[in-house]
Short mmCIF file of C-alpha atoms in Angstrom, two decimals:
data_model
loop_
_atom_site.label_atom_id
_atom_site.label_comp_id
_atom_site.label_asym_id
_atom_site.label_seq_id
_atom_site.Cartn_x
_atom_site.Cartn_y
_atom_site.Cartn_z
CA MET A 1 8.55 -4.15 6.85
CA ILE A 2 10.38 -2.43 3.97
CA PRO A 3 7.87 0.37 3.22
CA GLY A 4 7.29 0.75 6.96
CA THR A 5 10.98 1.54 7.39
CA VAL A 6 10.82 4.06 4.52
CA LEU A 7 7.68 5.71 5.92
CA ALA A 8 9.29 6.04 9.35
CA PHE A 9 12.18 7.93 7.76
CA LEU A 10 9.85 10.26 5.85
CA GLU A 11 7.80 11.01 8.96
CA SER A 12 10.96 11.69 10.98
CA GLU A 13 12.02 14.25 8.35
CA LEU A 14 8.60 15.92 8.54
CA GLN A 15 8.97 16.04 12.32
CA LYS A 16 12.34 17.76 12.01
CA LEU A 17 10.62 20.46 9.97
CA GLU A 18 7.35 20.83 11.89
CA GLY A 19 7.61 19.16 15.27
CA GLU A 20 7.28 15.67 16.71
CA ASP A 21 3.48 15.66 16.43
CA ALA A 22 3.69 15.63 12.60
CA ARG A 23 2.18 12.53 11.01
CA ILE A 24 2.08 11.19 7.44
CA ALA A 25 -1.70 11.69 7.25
CA ASP A 26 -1.27 15.45 7.77
CA TYR A 27 0.59 15.86 4.49
CA PHE A 28 -1.17 13.72 1.87
CA ASP A 29 -4.54 14.31 0.24
CA VAL A 30 -4.84 10.58 -0.39
CA ILE A 31 -3.04 7.47 0.84
CA ALA A 32 -3.55 4.20 -1.02
CA GLY A 33 -2.56 0.65 -0.20
CA THR A 34 -3.20 -2.88 -1.44
CA SER A 35 -2.87 -6.09 0.58
CA THR A 36 -0.57 -5.43 3.54
CA GLY A 37 -0.32 -1.87 2.19
CA GLY A 38 -4.04 -1.53 2.86
CA LEU A 39 -3.42 -2.37 6.48
CA VAL A 40 -0.59 0.18 6.66
CA THR A 41 -2.92 2.76 5.09
CA ALA A 42 -5.53 2.14 7.79
CA MET A 43 -2.90 2.32 10.54
CA LEU A 44 -1.67 5.70 9.32
CA THR A 45 -5.13 7.25 8.83
CA SER A 46 -7.47 5.74 11.45
CA PRO A 47 -8.30 8.18 14.25
CA ASP A 48 -7.54 7.52 17.90
CA GLU A 49 -9.57 8.95 20.79
CA ASN A 50 -7.86 12.34 20.22
CA ASN A 51 -8.63 12.31 16.49
CA ARG A 52 -4.98 11.77 15.64
CA PRO A 53 -3.54 8.82 13.69
CA LEU A 54 -3.81 5.51 15.51
CA PHE A 55 -0.20 4.67 14.58
CA ALA A 56 2.88 6.77 13.98
CA ALA A 57 4.94 5.54 11.03
CA LYS A 58 7.69 4.36 13.38
CA ASP A 59 5.18 2.03 15.07
CA ILE A 60 4.62 0.01 11.88
CA LYS A 61 7.90 -1.87 12.24
CA ASP A 62 7.16 -3.04 15.78
CA PHE A 63 3.60 -3.96 14.82
CA TYR A 64 4.88 -6.40 12.20
CA LEU A 65 7.79 -7.64 14.31
CA ASP A 66 5.37 -8.50 17.11
CA ASN A 67 2.53 -9.95 15.07
CA CYS A 68 3.89 -11.53 11.88
CA PRO A 69 5.06 -14.70 13.68
CA LYS A 70 1.48 -15.21 14.88
CA ILE A 71 -0.12 -14.31 11.55
CA PHE A 72 2.24 -16.68 9.73
CA PRO A 73 3.14 -19.35 12.32
CA GLN A 74 6.26 -21.27 11.30
CA ASP A 75 6.19 -25.06 11.30
CA SER A 76 9.54 -26.54 12.35
CA CYS A 77 8.36 -30.12 11.83
CA PRO A 78 10.59 -32.12 9.42
CA PHE A 79 7.44 -32.94 7.43
CA ALA A 80 6.53 -29.25 7.08
CA PRO A 81 7.17 -29.03 3.28
CA ALA A 82 4.80 -31.93 2.63
CA THR A 83 2.22 -30.46 5.00
CA LYS A 84 2.42 -27.10 3.20
CA MET A 85 1.87 -28.80 -0.14
CA ILE A 86 -1.22 -30.57 1.14
CA LYS A 87 -2.57 -27.30 2.58
CA ALA A 88 -1.99 -25.54 -0.74
CA VAL A 89 -4.23 -28.12 -2.41
CA THR A 90 -6.95 -28.40 0.22
CA GLY A 91 -7.24 -24.80 1.46
CA PRO A 92 -5.39 -21.59 2.35
CA LYS A 93 -1.98 -21.98 3.93
CA TYR A 94 -3.08 -20.02 7.04
CA ASP A 95 -6.51 -19.73 8.64
CA GLY A 96 -6.23 -15.97 9.19
CA LYS A 97 -7.91 -16.13 12.62
CA TYR A 98 -5.15 -14.27 14.46
CA LEU A 99 -4.94 -11.58 11.76
CA HIS A 100 -8.71 -11.09 11.75
CA LYS A 101 -8.86 -10.78 15.54
CA LEU A 102 -5.89 -8.41 15.61
CA VAL A 103 -7.28 -6.11 12.93
CA GLU A 104 -10.73 -6.04 14.53
CA GLU A 105 -9.23 -5.18 17.93
CA LYS A 106 -7.00 -2.40 16.57
CA LEU A 107 -9.55 -0.77 14.25
CA GLY A 108 -12.68 -1.44 16.29
CA ASN A 109 -15.85 0.06 14.81
CA ARG A 110 -14.10 2.70 12.73
CA ARG A 111 -15.49 3.01 9.21
CA LEU A 112 -14.16 4.22 5.88
CA HIS A 113 -15.62 7.71 6.15
CA GLN A 114 -13.77 8.37 9.41
CA THR A 115 -10.17 8.27 8.14
CA LEU A 116 -8.14 11.42 8.82
CA THR A 117 -7.29 11.87 5.16
CA ASN A 118 -8.67 10.28 2.02
CA VAL A 119 -7.79 6.63 1.45
CA VAL A 120 -8.06 4.27 -1.51
CA ILE A 121 -7.90 0.52 -0.80
CA PRO A 122 -8.50 -1.90 -3.70
CA THR A 123 -9.97 -5.38 -3.25
CA PHE A 124 -11.39 -7.90 -5.73
CA ASP A 125 -14.88 -9.40 -5.60
CA ILE A 126 -14.74 -13.04 -6.71
CA LYS A 127 -18.53 -13.29 -7.03
CA SER A 128 -18.86 -10.48 -9.57
CA LEU A 129 -15.28 -10.92 -10.86
CA GLN A 130 -14.76 -7.16 -10.57
CA PRO A 131 -12.42 -4.94 -8.57
CA THR A 132 -14.08 -3.33 -5.55
CA ILE A 133 -12.33 -0.12 -4.58
CA PHE A 134 -12.96 1.34 -1.15
CA SER A 135 -12.42 5.05 -1.65
CA SER A 136 -13.07 8.00 0.64
CA TYR A 137 -14.17 9.91 -2.43
CA GLU A 138 -16.60 7.30 -3.72
CA VAL A 139 -18.17 6.55 -0.32
CA LYS A 140 -19.84 9.96 -0.45
CA ARG A 141 -21.82 8.79 -3.48
CA LYS A 142 -22.15 5.12 -2.52
CA PRO A 143 -22.91 4.74 1.20
CA SER A 144 -23.03 0.95 0.79
CA LYS A 145 -19.22 1.04 0.61
CA ASN A 146 -18.89 2.68 4.01
CA ALA A 147 -17.62 -0.57 5.47
CA LEU A 148 -15.73 -1.21 8.67
CA LEU A 149 -12.03 -0.56 8.12
CA SER A 150 -11.36 -3.95 9.70
CA ASP A 151 -13.43 -5.71 7.01
CA ILE A 152 -11.67 -3.73 4.28
CA CYS A 153 -8.22 -4.60 5.65
CA ILE A 154 -9.02 -8.30 6.09
CA SER A 155 -10.32 -8.37 2.52
CA THR A 156 -7.46 -6.60 0.79
CA SER A 157 -4.90 -8.80 2.57
CA ALA A 158 -6.63 -12.09 1.70
CA ALA A 159 -3.90 -13.26 -0.67
CA PRO A 160 -5.02 -16.32 -2.67
CA THR A 161 -3.52 -19.61 -1.36
CA TYR A 162 -2.19 -17.84 1.76
CA LEU A 163 -5.25 -16.43 3.57
CA PRO A 164 -8.99 -17.11 3.21
CA ALA A 165 -11.36 -14.93 1.20
CA HIS A 166 -13.54 -12.61 3.28
CA TYR A 167 -17.33 -12.21 3.24
CA PHE A 168 -19.20 -9.36 4.91
CA GLU A 169 -22.27 -7.19 4.44
CA THR A 170 -23.11 -3.50 4.73
CA GLN A 171 -26.47 -1.81 5.12
CA ASP A 172 -27.41 1.66 3.91
CA SER A 173 -29.83 4.13 5.53
CA THR A 174 -32.80 2.55 3.75
CA GLY A 175 -31.95 -0.89 5.11
CA LYS A 176 -30.72 -2.23 1.78
CA ILE A 177 -28.05 -4.89 2.28
CA ARG A 178 -24.98 -5.22 0.08
CA GLU A 179 -22.76 -8.28 0.23
CA PHE A 180 -19.06 -8.48 -0.50
CA ASN A 181 -17.05 -11.59 -1.46
CA LEU A 182 -13.51 -10.29 -1.45
CA ILE A 183 -9.87 -11.26 -1.87
CA ASP A 184 -6.53 -9.46 -2.05
CA GLY A 185 -6.68 -6.25 -4.08
CA GLY A 186 -3.31 -7.15 -5.54
CA VAL A 187 -4.97 -9.33 -8.18
CA ALA A 188 -6.31 -6.10 -9.70
CA ALA A 189 -3.96 -3.37 -8.45
CA ASN A 190 -0.80 -4.59 -6.78
CA ASN A 191 0.53 -1.05 -7.17
CA PRO A 192 -2.50 1.16 -6.37
CA THR A 193 -0.87 4.46 -7.41
CA PHE A 194 -2.88 4.53 -10.64
CA VAL A 195 -6.11 3.87 -8.78
CA ALA A 196 -5.47 6.70 -6.31
CA MET A 197 -4.62 9.16 -9.07
CA GLY A 198 -7.74 8.06 -10.95
CA GLU A 199 -9.92 8.76 -7.91
CA VAL A 200 -8.43 12.24 -7.56
CA THR A 201 -8.87 12.92 -11.28
CA LYS A 202 -12.57 11.98 -11.07
CA GLU A 203 -12.99 14.40 -8.16
CA ILE A 204 -11.34 17.21 -10.10
CA MET A 205 -13.48 16.49 -13.18
CA GLY A 206 -16.56 16.59 -10.98
CA GLY A 207 -15.67 20.07 -9.75
CA SER A 208 -15.01 19.00 -6.17
CA SER A 209 -14.51 21.90 -3.78
CA ASP A 210 -11.77 19.90 -2.10
CA PHE A 211 -9.36 20.93 -4.85
CA PHE A 212 -8.27 24.23 -6.33
CA PRO A 213 -9.46 24.50 -9.95
CA ILE A 214 -6.90 22.64 -12.06
CA LYS A 215 -7.05 20.58 -15.23
CA PRO A 216 -7.62 16.88 -14.48
CA MET A 217 -4.36 15.84 -16.14
CA ASP A 218 -2.23 18.71 -14.86
CA TYR A 219 0.40 16.51 -13.26
CA ARG A 220 2.34 19.56 -12.13
CA ARG A 221 -0.01 19.58 -9.15
CA PHE A 222 0.72 15.95 -8.24
CA LEU A 223 3.41 14.90 -5.76
CA VAL A 224 3.52 11.10 -5.71
CA ILE A 225 5.50 8.70 -3.53
CA SER A 226 5.05 5.01 -4.40
CA LEU A 227 6.51 2.34 -2.10
CA GLY A 228 7.00 -1.32 -2.98
CA THR A 229 7.41 -4.23 -0.58
CA GLY A 230 10.38 -5.69 -2.46
CA SER A 231 10.64 -8.35 -5.16
CA GLN A 232 12.73 -11.33 -6.19
CA LYS A 233 16.01 -10.83 -8.02
CA VAL A 234 15.35 -10.87 -11.74
CA GLU A 235 17.87 -13.65 -12.39
CA GLY A 236 14.96 -15.86 -11.94
CA LYS A 237 12.95 -17.75 -9.50
CA TYR A 238 11.32 -19.68 -12.32
CA ASP A 239 12.45 -21.14 -15.63
CA ALA A 240 10.30 -21.61 -18.77
CA ARG A 241 11.93 -24.97 -19.45
CA GLU A 242 10.77 -26.09 -16.03
CA ALA A 243 7.36 -24.41 -16.38
CA THR A 244 6.56 -26.40 -19.53
CA LYS A 245 5.94 -29.35 -17.20
CA TRP A 246 3.64 -27.52 -14.76
CA GLY A 247 -0.01 -28.29 -14.31
CA VAL A 248 -2.34 -26.64 -11.80
CA LEU A 249 -0.21 -27.64 -8.81
CA GLY A 250 2.99 -26.45 -10.45
CA TRP A 251 1.59 -23.01 -11.18
CA LEU A 252 0.23 -22.73 -7.65
CA SER A 253 3.33 -23.95 -5.86
CA SER A 254 6.86 -24.29 -7.20
CA ASN A 255 10.39 -23.38 -6.07
CA GLY A 256 9.18 -22.06 -2.73
CA GLY A 257 6.53 -19.75 -4.14
CA SER A 258 3.32 -19.48 -6.12
CA PRO A 259 4.28 -18.69 -9.73
CA LEU A 260 0.78 -17.65 -10.77
CA VAL A 261 0.44 -15.19 -7.87
CA ASP A 262 4.01 -13.91 -8.26
CA VAL A 263 3.62 -13.31 -12.00
CA PHE A 264 0.41 -11.27 -11.98
CA MET A 265 1.40 -9.22 -8.93
CA GLN A 266 4.84 -8.36 -10.30
CA ALA A 267 3.46 -7.51 -13.73
CA SER A 268 0.76 -5.25 -12.27
CA ALA A 269 3.20 -3.30 -10.09
CA ASP A 270 5.87 -2.87 -12.77
CA MET A 271 3.46 -1.72 -15.48
CA VAL A 272 2.11 1.06 -13.25
CA ASP A 273 5.61 2.24 -12.42
CA PHE A 274 6.69 2.04 -16.07
CA HIS A 275 3.74 4.13 -17.26
CA LEU A 276 3.96 6.78 -14.54
CA SER A 277 7.72 7.11 -14.93
CA ALA A 278 7.22 7.71 -18.66
CA VAL A 279 4.41 10.25 -18.14
CA PHE A 280 6.22 12.30 -15.51
CA GLN A 281 9.42 12.18 -17.58
CA ALA A 282 7.60 13.29 -20.74
CA LEU A 283 6.19 16.27 -18.85
CA HIS A 284 9.63 17.06 -17.39
CA LEU A 285 8.23 16.43 -13.92
CA GLU A 286 10.54 13.62 -12.79
CA ALA A 287 10.99 15.35 -9.43
CA ASN A 288 7.25 14.99 -8.70
CA TYR A 289 7.23 11.18 -8.79
CA LEU A 290 9.27 8.91 -6.54
CA ARG A 291 9.12 5.12 -6.71
CA ILE A 292 11.06 3.22 -4.05
CA GLN A 293 11.35 -0.51 -4.61
CA ASP A 294 14.02 -3.15 -3.95
CA ASP A 295 14.20 -5.79 -6.69
CA THR A 296 17.29 -7.55 -5.32
CA LEU A 297 15.63 -9.72 -2.68
CA SER A 298 16.69 -13.34 -2.50
CA GLY A 299 16.30 -16.29 -0.19
CA SER A 300 14.12 -15.87 2.89
CA VAL A 301 13.69 -12.09 2.59
CA ALA A 302 11.97 -12.63 -0.79
CA SER A 303 9.35 -14.85 0.84
CA VAL A 304 5.80 -13.73 1.55
CA ASP A 305 5.48 -15.55 4.85
CA ILE A 306 8.77 -16.60 6.48
CA ALA A 307 8.09 -14.76 9.71
CA THR A 308 11.07 -15.80 11.80
CA LYS A 309 12.65 -13.16 14.03
CA LYS A 310 15.85 -13.36 11.98
CA ASN A 311 14.08 -12.86 8.67
CA LEU A 312 11.94 -9.98 9.92
CA ASN A 313 15.02 -8.19 11.24
CA ASN A 314 16.73 -8.78 7.89
CA LEU A 315 13.77 -7.10 6.19
CA VAL A 316 14.24 -4.05 8.43
CA LYS A 317 17.91 -3.96 7.45
CA THR A 318 16.87 -4.26 3.80
CA GLY A 319 14.63 -1.22 4.17
CA GLU A 320 17.40 0.75 5.85
CA ALA A 321 19.86 -0.19 3.10
CA LEU A 322 17.29 0.78 0.45
CA LEU A 323 17.26 4.33 1.80
CA LYS A 324 20.96 4.61 0.94
CA LYS A 325 20.52 3.35 -2.64
CA PRO A 326 20.08 5.71 -5.62
CA VAL A 327 16.61 6.51 -6.94
CA SER A 328 15.81 3.92 -9.63
CA LYS A 329 13.17 3.04 -12.21
CA VAL A 330 12.15 -0.25 -13.77
CA ASP A 331 13.52 -1.29 -17.17
CA LEU A 332 10.88 -3.48 -18.81
CA GLU A 333 13.48 -5.09 -21.08
CA THR A 334 15.46 -6.51 -18.16
CA GLY A 335 12.95 -6.24 -15.32
CA GLN A 336 15.63 -4.59 -13.21
CA TYR A 337 15.52 -1.26 -11.39
CA ASP A 338 18.29 0.92 -12.82
CA ALA A 339 19.68 4.02 -11.12
CA CYS A 340 18.24 7.08 -12.85
CA LYS A 341 19.27 9.92 -10.53
CA LEU A 342 22.30 10.96 -8.55
CA GLU A 343 20.28 11.39 -5.35
CA THR A 344 19.61 8.52 -2.98
CA ASN A 345 16.13 7.49 -1.85
CA GLU A 346 16.94 9.07 1.51
CA GLU A 347 17.84 12.38 -0.14
CA ALA A 348 14.74 12.23 -2.33
CA LEU A 349 12.49 11.66 0.70
CA ARG A 350 14.15 14.56 2.49
CA ARG A 351 13.43 16.74 -0.55
CA PHE A 352 9.81 15.55 -0.64
CA ALA A 353 9.43 16.30 3.07
CA LYS A 354 10.37 19.93 2.42
CA LEU A 355 7.93 20.15 -0.49
CA LEU A 356 5.14 18.66 1.62
CA SER A 357 5.89 20.96 4.54
CA ASN A 358 5.92 24.03 2.29
CA GLU A 359 2.64 22.98 0.67
CA ARG A 360 0.94 22.50 4.03
CA GLN A 361 2.11 25.88 5.28
CA LEU A 362 0.93 27.52 2.07
CA ARG A 363 -2.54 26.04 2.48
CA HIS A 364 -2.76 27.20 6.07
CA ALA A 365 -1.72 30.70 5.04
CA ARG A 366 -4.43 30.80 2.38
CA SER A 367 -7.11 29.34 4.61
CA PRO A 368 -9.55 31.75 6.28
CA HIS A 369 -9.58 29.40 9.28
CA GLY A 370 -5.83 29.21 9.76
CA HIS A 371 -4.23 25.99 10.96
CA ASN A 372 -7.51 24.30 11.79
CA SER A 373 -8.72 24.24 8.20
CA THR A 374 -8.93 21.00 6.30
CA ASN A 375 -11.08 22.15 3.39
CA LEU A 376 -8.38 23.39 1.02
CA LYS A 377 -6.79 20.47 -0.73
CA ARG A 378 -4.48 19.83 -3.60
CA CYS A 379 -2.95 16.55 -4.64
#
């Protein structure tokens, strides 16, 4: 809900500059997403019958408002807390059937190679204990990864303890079958910005014709927007003095959350932001990297799965309020996001929209095929 609100604002700014048909996918060489972000990535880049994005950014909010209550059905029974505890021990909290059906209906038989711009969606294979990254770049070399987008989205959103792991198979042109045993990509890359930049760097190193000749680490050519889904206030959801008593059940479920899941996902996201902030700052390229994250969530809005109408609307309001806040970066000493610029996130996105619009117009001007060309790409 939060990044969906931010994306809707960015797309509206692009539309002010280039017309109401402008879509996010027209302006980015690669879009990456993990977990629910993988689903958003597919929504923004999957083609409709007119070969335009299946969803406009403004549609993301309504998609979640309409479907979250069915993906995460709320139990109003007075024994619900005990029931949830039992489910956490015996199986995933939700069966995922509605989500699977919804994703399959929306994405149909569309496959990875069909997205309108390059995508990178991380998952994790629990059989091989290795990340499995579904990348538009890599699928050219490994056809076995040309999976249905629906299978990829179901896999990357299969958060441990919340939704079931996903199994599926692909078959290459020789008939060779590859099996996948996947869960949420967040266990490996909760913030997939690094993964996306790594995929682009490999393409540049390989001399891909999709990019103008640049040095692989020439970050001057990178414009990066990284969106978080919000996190708990640092003052603490958990306490070490309490955690000393936890066993398996305590680490899986305590104080309304799953400490083990919360810890590794938060650490993964913050470390990526910390590193990229430092790199872009060291190169005096702070204006090329924008991280938008709200670390002040508390109560119901900090929950993964409280899908009441009231809470979902509060998340929309949180996203709208986030646009008005100053651009911030994470401080690893405190874990808090501290204001680092005078401009607000809204102003920064407006600035990025102009940069993206100018870049797109420049590419069209340089292209021998005019506005129909898609073969000249820079990150």
